[in-house]
Coordinates of C-alpha atoms (C1' of nucleotides) in Angstrom, one line a residue:
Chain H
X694 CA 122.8 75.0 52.4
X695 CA 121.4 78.2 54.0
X696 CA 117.8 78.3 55.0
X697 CA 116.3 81.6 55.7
X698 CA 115.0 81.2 59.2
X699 CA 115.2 84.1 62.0
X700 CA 114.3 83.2 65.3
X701 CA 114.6 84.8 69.0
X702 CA 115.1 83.8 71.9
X703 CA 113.2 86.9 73.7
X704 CA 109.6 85.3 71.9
X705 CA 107.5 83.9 73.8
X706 CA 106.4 81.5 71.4
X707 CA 109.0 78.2 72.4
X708 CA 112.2 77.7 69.9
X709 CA 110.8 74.3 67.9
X710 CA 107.6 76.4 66.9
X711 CA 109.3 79.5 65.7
X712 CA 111.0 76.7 63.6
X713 CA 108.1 74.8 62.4
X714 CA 106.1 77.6 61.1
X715 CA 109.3 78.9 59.2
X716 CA 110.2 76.0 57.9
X717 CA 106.3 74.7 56.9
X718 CA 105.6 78.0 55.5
X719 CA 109.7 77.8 53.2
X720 CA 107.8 74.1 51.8
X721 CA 104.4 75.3 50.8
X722 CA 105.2 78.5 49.1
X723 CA 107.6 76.3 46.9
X724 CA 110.6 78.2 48.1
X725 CA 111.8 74.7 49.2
X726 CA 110.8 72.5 46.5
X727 CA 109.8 69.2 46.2
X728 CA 112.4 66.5 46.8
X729 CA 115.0 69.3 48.1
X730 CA 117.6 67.9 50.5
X731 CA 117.6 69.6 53.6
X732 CA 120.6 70.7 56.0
X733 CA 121.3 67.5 58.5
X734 CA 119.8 68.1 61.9
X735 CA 123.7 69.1 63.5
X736 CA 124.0 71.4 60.5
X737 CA 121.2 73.4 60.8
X738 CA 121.1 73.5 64.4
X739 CA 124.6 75.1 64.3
X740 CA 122.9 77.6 61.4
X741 CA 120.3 78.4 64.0
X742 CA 122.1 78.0 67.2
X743 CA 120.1 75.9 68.7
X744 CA 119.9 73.0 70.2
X745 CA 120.1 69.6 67.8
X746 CA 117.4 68.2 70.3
X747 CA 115.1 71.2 68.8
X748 CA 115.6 70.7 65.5
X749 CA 115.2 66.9 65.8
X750 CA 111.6 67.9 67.3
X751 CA 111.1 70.1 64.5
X752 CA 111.8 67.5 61.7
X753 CA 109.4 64.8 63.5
X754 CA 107.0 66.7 63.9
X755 CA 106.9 67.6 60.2
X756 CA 107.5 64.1 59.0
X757 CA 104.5 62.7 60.7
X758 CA 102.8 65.8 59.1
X759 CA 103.8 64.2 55.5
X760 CA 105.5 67.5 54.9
X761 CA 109.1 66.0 55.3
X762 CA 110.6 62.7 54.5
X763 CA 113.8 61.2 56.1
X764 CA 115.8 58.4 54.9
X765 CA 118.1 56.5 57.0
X766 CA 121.4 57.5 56.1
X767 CA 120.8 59.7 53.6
X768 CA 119.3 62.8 55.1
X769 CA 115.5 64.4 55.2
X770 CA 114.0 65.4 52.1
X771 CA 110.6 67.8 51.5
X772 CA 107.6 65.3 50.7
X773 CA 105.6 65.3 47.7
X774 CA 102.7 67.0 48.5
X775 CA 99.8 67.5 46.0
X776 CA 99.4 71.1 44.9
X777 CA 95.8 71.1 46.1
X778 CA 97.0 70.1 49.9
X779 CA 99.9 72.7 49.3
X780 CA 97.1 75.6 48.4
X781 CA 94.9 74.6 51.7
X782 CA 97.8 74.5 53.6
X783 CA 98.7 77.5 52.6
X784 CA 95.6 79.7 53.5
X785 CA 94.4 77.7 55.9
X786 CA 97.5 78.7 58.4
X787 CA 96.4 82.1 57.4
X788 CA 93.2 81.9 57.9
X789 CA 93.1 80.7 61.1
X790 CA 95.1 83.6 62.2
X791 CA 92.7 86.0 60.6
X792 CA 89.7 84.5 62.4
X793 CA 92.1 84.7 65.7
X794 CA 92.3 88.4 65.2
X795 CA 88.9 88.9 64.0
X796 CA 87.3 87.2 66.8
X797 CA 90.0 89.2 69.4
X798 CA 88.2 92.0 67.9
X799 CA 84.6 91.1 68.6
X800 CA 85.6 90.2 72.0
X801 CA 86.0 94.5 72.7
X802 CA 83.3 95.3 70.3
X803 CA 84.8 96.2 67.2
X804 CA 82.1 96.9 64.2
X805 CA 82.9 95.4 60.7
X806 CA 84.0 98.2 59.7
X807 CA 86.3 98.9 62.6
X808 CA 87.8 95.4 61.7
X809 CA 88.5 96.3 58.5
X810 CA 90.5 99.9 59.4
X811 CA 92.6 98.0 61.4
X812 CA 93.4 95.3 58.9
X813 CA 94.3 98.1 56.8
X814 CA 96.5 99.5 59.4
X815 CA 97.9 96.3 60.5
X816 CA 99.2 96.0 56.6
X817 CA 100.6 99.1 56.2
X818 CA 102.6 98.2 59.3
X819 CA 103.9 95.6 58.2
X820 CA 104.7 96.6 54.6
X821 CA 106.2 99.3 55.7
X822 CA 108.4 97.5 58.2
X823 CA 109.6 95.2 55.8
X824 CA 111.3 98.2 53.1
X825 CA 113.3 99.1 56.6
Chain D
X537 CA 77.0 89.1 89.8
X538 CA 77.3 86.4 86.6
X539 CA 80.2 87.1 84.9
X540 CA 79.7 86.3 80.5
X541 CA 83.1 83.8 80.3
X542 CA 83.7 81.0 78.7
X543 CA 87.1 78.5 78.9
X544 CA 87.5 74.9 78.0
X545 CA 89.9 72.7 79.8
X546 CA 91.0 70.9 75.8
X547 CA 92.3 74.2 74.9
X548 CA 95.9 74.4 74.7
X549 CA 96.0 78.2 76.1
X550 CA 96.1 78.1 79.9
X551 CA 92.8 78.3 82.2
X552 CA 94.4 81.6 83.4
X553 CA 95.2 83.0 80.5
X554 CA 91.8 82.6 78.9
X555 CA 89.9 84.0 81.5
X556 CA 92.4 87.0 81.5
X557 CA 91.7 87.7 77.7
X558 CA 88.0 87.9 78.2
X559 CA 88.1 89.9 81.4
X560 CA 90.1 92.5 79.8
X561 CA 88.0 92.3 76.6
X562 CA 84.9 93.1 78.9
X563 CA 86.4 95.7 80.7
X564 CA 87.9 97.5 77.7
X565 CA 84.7 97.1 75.6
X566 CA 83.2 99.0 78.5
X567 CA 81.0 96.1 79.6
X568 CA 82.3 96.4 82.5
X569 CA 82.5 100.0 83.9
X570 CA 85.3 101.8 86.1
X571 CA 84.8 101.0 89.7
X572 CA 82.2 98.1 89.1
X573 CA 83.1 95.4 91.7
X574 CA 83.7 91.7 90.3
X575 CA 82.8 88.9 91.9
X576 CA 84.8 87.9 94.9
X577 CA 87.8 85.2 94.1
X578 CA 85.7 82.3 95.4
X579 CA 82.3 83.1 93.7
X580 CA 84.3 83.3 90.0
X581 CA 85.7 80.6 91.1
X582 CA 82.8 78.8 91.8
X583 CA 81.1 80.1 88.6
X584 CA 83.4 79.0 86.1
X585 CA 84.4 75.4 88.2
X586 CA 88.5 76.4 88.5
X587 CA 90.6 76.7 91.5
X588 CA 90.2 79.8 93.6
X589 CA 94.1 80.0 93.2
X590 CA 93.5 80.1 89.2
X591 CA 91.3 82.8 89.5
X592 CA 93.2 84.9 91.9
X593 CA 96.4 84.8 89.8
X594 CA 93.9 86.3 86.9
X595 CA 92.8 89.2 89.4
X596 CA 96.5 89.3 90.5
X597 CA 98.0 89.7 86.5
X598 CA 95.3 92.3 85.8
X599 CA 96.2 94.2 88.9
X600 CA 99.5 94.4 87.8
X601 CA 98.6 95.8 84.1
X602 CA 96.4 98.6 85.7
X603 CA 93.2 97.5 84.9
X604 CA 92.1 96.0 88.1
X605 CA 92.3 97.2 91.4
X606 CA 91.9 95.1 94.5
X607 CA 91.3 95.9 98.6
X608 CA 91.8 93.2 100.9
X609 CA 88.9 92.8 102.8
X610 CA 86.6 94.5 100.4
X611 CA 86.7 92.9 96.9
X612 CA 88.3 93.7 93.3
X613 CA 87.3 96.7 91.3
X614 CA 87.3 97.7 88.0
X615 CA 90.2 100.4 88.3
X616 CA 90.1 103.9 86.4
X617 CA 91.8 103.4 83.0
X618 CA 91.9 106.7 81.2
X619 CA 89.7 106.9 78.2
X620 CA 92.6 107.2 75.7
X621 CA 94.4 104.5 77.1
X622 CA 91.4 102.2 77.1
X623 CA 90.6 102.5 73.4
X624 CA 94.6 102.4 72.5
X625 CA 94.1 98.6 74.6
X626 CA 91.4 98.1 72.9
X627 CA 92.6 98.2 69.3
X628 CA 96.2 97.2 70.6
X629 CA 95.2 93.5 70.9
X630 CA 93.5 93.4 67.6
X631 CA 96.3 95.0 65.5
X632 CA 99.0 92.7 66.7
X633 CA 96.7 89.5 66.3
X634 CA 96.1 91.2 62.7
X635 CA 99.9 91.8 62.4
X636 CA 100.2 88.2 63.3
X637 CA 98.4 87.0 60.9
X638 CA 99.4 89.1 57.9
X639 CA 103.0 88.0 59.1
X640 CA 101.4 84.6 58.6
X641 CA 100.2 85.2 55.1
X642 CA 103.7 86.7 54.0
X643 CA 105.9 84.1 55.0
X644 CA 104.1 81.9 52.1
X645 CA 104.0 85.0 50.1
X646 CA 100.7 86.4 50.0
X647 CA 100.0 88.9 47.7
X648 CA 98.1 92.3 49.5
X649 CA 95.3 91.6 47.2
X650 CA 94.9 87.9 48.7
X651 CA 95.1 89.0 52.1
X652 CA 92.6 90.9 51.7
X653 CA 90.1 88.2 50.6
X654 CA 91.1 86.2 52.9
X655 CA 90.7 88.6 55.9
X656 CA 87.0 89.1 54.3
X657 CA 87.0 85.1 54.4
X658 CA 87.3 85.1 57.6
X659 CA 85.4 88.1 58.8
X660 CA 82.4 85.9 56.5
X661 CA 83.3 82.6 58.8
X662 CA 82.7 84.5 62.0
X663 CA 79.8 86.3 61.4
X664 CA 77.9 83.0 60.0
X665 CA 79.5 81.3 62.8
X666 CA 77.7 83.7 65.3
X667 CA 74.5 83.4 64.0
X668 CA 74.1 79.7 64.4
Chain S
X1161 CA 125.3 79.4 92.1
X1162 CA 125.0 80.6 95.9
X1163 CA 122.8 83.7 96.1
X1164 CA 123.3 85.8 99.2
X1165 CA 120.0 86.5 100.6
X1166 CA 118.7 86.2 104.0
X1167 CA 115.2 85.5 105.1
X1168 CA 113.2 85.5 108.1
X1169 CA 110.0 83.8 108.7
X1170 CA 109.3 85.8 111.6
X1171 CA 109.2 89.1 109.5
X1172 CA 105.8 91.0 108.7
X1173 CA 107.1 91.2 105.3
X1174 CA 106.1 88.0 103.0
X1175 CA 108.7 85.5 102.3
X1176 CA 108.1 86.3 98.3
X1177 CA 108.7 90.3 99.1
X1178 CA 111.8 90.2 101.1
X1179 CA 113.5 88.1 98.5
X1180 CA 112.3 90.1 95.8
X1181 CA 113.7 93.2 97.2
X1182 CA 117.5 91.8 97.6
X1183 CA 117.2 89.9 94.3
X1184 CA 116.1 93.3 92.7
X1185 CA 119.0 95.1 94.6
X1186 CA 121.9 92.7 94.0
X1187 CA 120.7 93.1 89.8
X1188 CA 120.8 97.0 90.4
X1189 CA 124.1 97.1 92.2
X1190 CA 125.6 95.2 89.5
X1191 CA 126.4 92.1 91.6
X1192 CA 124.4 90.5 89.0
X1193 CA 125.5 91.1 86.0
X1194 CA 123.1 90.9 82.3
X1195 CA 122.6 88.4 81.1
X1196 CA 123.9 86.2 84.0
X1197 CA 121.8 82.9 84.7
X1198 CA 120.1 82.4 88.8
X1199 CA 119.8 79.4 90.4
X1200 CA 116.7 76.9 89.0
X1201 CA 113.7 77.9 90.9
X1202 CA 114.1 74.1 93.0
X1203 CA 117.4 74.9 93.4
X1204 CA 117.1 78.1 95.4
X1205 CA 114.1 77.0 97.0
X1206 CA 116.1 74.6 98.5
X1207 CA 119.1 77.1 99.5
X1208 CA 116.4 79.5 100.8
X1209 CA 114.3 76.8 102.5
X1210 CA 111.3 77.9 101.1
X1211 CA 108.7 76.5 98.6
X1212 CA 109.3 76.1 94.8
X1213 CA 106.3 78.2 94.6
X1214 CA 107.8 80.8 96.7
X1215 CA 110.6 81.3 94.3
X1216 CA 108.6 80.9 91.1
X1217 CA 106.6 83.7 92.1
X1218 CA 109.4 85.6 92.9
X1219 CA 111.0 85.1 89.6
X1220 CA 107.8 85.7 87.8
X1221 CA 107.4 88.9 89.5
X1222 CA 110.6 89.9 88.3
X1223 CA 109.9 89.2 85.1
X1224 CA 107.1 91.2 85.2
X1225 CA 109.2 94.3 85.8
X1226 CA 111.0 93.3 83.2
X1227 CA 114.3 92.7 85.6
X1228 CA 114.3 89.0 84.8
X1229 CA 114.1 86.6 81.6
X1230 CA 112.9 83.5 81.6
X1231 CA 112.9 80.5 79.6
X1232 CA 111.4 77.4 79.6
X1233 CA 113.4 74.5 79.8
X1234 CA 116.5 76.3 79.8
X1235 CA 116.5 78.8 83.3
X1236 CA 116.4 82.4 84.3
X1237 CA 118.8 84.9 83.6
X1238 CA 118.7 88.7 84.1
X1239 CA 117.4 90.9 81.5
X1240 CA 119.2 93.3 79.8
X1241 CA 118.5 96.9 81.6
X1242 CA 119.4 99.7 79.9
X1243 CA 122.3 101.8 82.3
X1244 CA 120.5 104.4 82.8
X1245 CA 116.9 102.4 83.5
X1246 CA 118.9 100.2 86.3
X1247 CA 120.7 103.8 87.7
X1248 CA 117.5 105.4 88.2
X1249 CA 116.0 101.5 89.7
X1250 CA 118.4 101.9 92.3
X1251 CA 118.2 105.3 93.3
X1252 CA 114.4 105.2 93.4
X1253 CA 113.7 102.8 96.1
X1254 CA 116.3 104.3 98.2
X1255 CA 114.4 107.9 97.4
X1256 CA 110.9 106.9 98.3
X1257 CA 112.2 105.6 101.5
X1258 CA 114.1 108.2 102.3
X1259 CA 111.1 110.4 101.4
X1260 CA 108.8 108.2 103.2
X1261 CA 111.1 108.5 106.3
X1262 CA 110.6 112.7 105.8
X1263 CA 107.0 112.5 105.9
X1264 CA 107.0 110.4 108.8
X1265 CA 109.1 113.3 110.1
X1266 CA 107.0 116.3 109.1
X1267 CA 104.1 114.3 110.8
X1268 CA 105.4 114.8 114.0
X1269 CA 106.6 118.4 113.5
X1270 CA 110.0 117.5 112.7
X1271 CA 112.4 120.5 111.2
X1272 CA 114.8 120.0 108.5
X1273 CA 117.6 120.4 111.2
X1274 CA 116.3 117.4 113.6
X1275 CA 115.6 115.0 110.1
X1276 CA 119.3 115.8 109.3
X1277 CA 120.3 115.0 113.1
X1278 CA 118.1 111.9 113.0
X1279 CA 119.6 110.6 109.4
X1280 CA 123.1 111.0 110.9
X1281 CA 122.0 108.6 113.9
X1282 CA 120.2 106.5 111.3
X1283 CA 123.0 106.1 108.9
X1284 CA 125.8 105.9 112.6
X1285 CA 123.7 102.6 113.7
X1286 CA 123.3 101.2 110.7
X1287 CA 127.3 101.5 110.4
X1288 CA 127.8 100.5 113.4
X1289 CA 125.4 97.7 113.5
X1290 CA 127.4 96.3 109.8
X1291 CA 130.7 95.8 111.7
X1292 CA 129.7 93.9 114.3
Chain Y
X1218 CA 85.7 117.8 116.2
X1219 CA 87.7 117.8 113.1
X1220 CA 90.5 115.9 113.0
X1221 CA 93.2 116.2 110.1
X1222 CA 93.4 112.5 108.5
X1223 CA 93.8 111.8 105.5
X1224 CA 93.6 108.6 103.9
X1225 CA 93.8 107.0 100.5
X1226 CA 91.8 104.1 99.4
X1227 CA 94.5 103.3 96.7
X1228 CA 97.3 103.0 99.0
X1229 CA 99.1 99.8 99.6
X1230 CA 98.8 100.8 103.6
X1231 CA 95.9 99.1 105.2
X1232 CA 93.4 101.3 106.4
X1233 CA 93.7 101.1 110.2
X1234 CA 97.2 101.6 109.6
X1235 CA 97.2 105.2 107.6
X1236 CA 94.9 106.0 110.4
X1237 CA 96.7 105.2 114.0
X1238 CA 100.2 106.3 112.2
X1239 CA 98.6 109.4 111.3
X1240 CA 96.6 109.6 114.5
X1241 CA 99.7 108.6 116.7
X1242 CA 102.0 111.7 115.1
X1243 CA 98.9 114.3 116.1
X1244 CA 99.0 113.1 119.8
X1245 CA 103.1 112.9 119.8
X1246 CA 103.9 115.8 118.4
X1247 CA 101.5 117.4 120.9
X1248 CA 98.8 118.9 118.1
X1249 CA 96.3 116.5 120.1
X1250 CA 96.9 117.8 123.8
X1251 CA 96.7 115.1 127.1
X1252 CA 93.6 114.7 128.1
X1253 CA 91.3 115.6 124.7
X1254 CA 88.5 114.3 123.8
X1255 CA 88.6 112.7 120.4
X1256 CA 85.4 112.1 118.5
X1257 CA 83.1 109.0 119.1
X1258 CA 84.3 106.0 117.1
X1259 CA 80.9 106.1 115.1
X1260 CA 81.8 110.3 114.5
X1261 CA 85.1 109.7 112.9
X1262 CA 84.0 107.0 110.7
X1263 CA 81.9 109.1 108.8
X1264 CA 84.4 112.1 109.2
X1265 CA 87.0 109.1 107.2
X1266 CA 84.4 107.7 105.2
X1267 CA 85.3 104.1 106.3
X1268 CA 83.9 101.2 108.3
X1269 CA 83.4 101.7 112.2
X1270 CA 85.5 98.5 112.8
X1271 CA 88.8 100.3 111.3
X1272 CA 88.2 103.1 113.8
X1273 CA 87.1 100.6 116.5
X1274 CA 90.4 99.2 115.9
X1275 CA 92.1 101.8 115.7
X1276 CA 91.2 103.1 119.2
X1277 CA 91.9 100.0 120.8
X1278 CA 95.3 99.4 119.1
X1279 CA 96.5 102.8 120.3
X1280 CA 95.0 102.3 123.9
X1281 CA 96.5 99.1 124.0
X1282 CA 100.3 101.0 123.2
X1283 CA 99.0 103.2 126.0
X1284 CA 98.5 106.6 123.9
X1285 CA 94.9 106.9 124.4
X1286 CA 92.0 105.9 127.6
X1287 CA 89.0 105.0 126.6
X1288 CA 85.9 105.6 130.2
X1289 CA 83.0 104.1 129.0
X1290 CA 80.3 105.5 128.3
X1291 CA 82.6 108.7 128.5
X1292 CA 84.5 108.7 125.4
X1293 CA 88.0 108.0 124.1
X1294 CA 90.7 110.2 125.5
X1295 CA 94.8 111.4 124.9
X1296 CA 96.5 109.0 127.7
X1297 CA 99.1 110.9 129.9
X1298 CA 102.5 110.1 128.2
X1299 CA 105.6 111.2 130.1
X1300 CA 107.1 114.3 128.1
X1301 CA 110.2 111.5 127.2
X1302 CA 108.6 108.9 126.5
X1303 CA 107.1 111.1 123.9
X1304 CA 109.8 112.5 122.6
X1305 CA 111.7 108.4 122.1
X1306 CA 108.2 107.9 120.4
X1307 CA 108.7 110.7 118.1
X1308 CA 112.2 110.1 116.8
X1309 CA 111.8 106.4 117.1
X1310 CA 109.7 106.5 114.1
X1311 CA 111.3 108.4 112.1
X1312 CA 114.5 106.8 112.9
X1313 CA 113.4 102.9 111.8
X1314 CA 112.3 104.7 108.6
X1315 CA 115.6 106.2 108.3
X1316 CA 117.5 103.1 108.9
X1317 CA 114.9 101.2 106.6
X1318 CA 116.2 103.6 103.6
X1319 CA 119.9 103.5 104.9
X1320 CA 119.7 99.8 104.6
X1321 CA 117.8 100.1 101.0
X1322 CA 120.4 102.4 99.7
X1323 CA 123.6 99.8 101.3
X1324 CA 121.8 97.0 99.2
X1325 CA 122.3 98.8 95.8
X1326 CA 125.9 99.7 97.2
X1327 CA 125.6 103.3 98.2
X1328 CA 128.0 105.2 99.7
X1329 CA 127.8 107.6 102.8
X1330 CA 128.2 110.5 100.0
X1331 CA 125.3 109.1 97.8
X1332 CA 123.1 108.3 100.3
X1333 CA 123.5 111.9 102.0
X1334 CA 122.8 113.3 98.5
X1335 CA 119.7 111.0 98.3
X1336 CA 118.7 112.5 101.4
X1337 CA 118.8 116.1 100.8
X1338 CA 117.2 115.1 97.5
X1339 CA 114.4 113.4 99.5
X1340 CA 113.6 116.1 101.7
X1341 CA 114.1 119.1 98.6
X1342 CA 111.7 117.0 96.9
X1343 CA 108.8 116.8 100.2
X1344 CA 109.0 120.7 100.9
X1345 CA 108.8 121.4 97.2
X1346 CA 105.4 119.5 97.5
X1347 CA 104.1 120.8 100.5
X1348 CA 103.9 124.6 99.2
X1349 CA 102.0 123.0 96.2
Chain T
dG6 C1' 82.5 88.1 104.4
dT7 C1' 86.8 89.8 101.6
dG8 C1' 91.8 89.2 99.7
dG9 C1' 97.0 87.7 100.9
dT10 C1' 100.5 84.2 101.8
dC11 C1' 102.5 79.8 101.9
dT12 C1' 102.5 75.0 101.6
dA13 C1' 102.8 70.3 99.1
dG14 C1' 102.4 67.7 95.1
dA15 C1' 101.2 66.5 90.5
dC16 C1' 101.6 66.7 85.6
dC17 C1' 103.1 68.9 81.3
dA18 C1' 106.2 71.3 77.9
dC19 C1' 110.7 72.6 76.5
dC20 C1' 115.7 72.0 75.7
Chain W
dG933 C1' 117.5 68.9 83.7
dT934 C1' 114.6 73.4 83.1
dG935 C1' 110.2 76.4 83.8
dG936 C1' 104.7 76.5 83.4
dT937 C1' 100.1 75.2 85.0
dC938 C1' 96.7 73.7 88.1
dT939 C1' 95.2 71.6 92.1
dA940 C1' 93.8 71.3 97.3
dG941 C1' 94.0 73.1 101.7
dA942 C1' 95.5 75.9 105.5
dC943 C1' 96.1 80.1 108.0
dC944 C1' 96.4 85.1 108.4
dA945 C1' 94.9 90.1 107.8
dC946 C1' 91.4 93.4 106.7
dG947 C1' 86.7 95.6 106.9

DNA sequence: GTGGTCTAGACCACC
DNA sequence: GTGGTCTAGACCACG
C-alpha cells in the first residue's frame, strides 16, 4: 500500500515529525479509515527512505496517542476514534498554528486588520501553489 | 536599560532561540530604534537569569542576519536596516507562520471557508487572552 | 575521513577562523565534493586537537553561509552550491585580498609598476617557500 | 594640523589598528616628513571622533616600533628612520598582503595564470574607485 | 567597562 | 553513533 507522504531531508523540522503530522493528519480527515491496515514499519520506511528506527518512533508515538493500534504479528491498524475526538483533533492542530501566527504577528505590531490581509495573502499563496 | 522579554525554561523551543524571536520582533516593530544600544551581554544576561554565553550567541545570530551590529569594547547596536527591508521582515515572519498553518488546515482538508473561521477563532482567542 | 588542515595556536587569527577559511577553500576548490559527508564534529576535534565546541562553531558557521548541511543525528555534509555561486566563492576572497594588498600599496604611494614588481616577489616566495 | 585618516566604525579592523596602519603609510611613504610635529593626542581624537586612549595607543605602539618620539611636554614627533629601513617598511607591507592573497588564491587551487588575472582584476577594480 | 575566544563537561534529541 | 543546547569559568582585546 502507498501512503501519500512527502518529506525532506533539507527541513528543519526532524524526519519522525514530518511523519507524524502527515500521517495524524491522513487518519483524521478519514483518508485513512478506521480499521485500515497500514504498511509494516520495513515497508514503509523503504516507501519513505528512511530509516526503520524513524518509522518505529513514528508508529509509538501514535499508538500511545490512541490514534494507531498494533497487534503482535499482524501488523498496525488506525484506532477507532470517536468522530467528536476526530473533529477536535482536526482543528485543534490547526488552531494552534493559527494562534502561532497570529501571536508572531502581535509580537511586530500588526493591527487586526493587518492580520487579516496577510491571512488572505498567505492563502492565495498557497492555493495558488498547489494548481502548480 | 530593561529589555520587555519573556522565555520559559518548560518550553520546548531553545532559550536562544526565544529570545532571538522577540529581539527581532522589537527591533522590526520599531520598539527598538536604529542605533539604540542594548544592554551589554552580561546585564541581559543578568536580566533574564541565562548564561552570558546564551545571550551572546543571540547578539552573535542577529549580527549575522544584519540586524544587529556589535563593537568590541563599546556594546551592541541596533544596526541600520533599510525601511523596505524592515517592513518585508516584518510581515515575512507572519506570512510563513500563516502559510504554516493553512498548510496545517489542508493536509485534513479544510475547506477556504473553514479556514477562515478558524483563523477568526483564533484571532478571538488571542485578543481575550490579552485582556485578562 | 582525514581533513588536511593545519592550525596554529600561536596565530592572531582564532582557532574557529583559520579552520573555517581552509574548510571553505577545500569545498570551493572542489576537493570536497557536494554532497560529501565531514568528519563528526568529536571526531575532528580530536584530529585538530581542538574543542568540540571549536568545531561545532565552525560547522555552524558554515552552515550559516549556506556551504554546509547539517543534520542531526546523522552528520554534516556539504551543501549543494550552485557552479557558478562556488566559482565566484573562490575568486572573491582571493580578490579582496588581492585588493586589500593594492590599497595597502597606494597608501604608501605605491605605482602600478612597483605593485606588479612586488606581486611577482610575492607570488616567487610563496613558490618557493611550497617546495621546500 | 590636519591629518588625512580615515576610519570606519563598521569595519571589522579595530580602531587603533585603521589608525597606526594608516598613520604608519603617511610617515613611510614620506607625506609625514622626519621630524614633524603631529597633533596632541587629545587634538586628533576629536579630529577622528574617537576615544583619547585609541590615539594614546596609537602613539605609543608606533614609538615603541620606533617611527615616532614623543619629548614630553613637547609633543609627539616623526622618528628619524634610515631612508632603507623605510623603504623594507614600505614594501614589507605590501608584500605580506601580497603573499596573504597568493596563499588565498593556492587554497582554492589557482594557478600562476589565474592568480595574475585576479591581480590585474584587483588593481583595475581600486583605480576605477579612486577617480569616483 | 565592553565584546571575543576557547575550554570542559553535561544532558538531550535524532537516526 | 550523530548533532543541539546550555552551563560555568577563564583569559584576552578593545575603548
Amino acid at each position: 500500500m502507498r501512503i501519500p507522504i512527502q518529506i525532506s531531508n533539507d527541513s528543519a523540522e526532524p524526519l519522525y515529525y514530518q511523519i507524524e503530522v502527515q500521517l495524524k493528519a491522513l487518519i483524521l480527515s478519514g483518508q485513512l479509515a478506521e480499521g485500515a491496515l497500514l504498511p509494516s514499519i520495513r515497508e514503509l520506511a523503504q516507501q519513505l527512505a528512511c530509516s526503520v528506527i524513524t518509522i518505529r518512533r513514528v508508529y509509538q508515538d501514535l499508538e500511545n496517542e490512541g490514534i494507531l493500534r498494533t497487534r503482535q504479528g499482524t501488523g498496525t491498524f488506525v484506532a477507532n476514534v470517536g468522530q467528536t475526538a476526530r473533529d477536535n483533533y482536526r482543528t485543534d492542530a490547526v488552531l494552534t498554528a493559527m494562534k502561532e501566527a497570529i501571536l508572531t504577528g502581535i509580537r511586530v505590531k500588526c493591527t487586526d486588520a493587518e492580520l487579516e490581509e496577510l491571512f488572505r495573502a498567505a492563502l492565495q499563496e498557497v492555493r495558488d501553489q498547489e494548481k502548480a
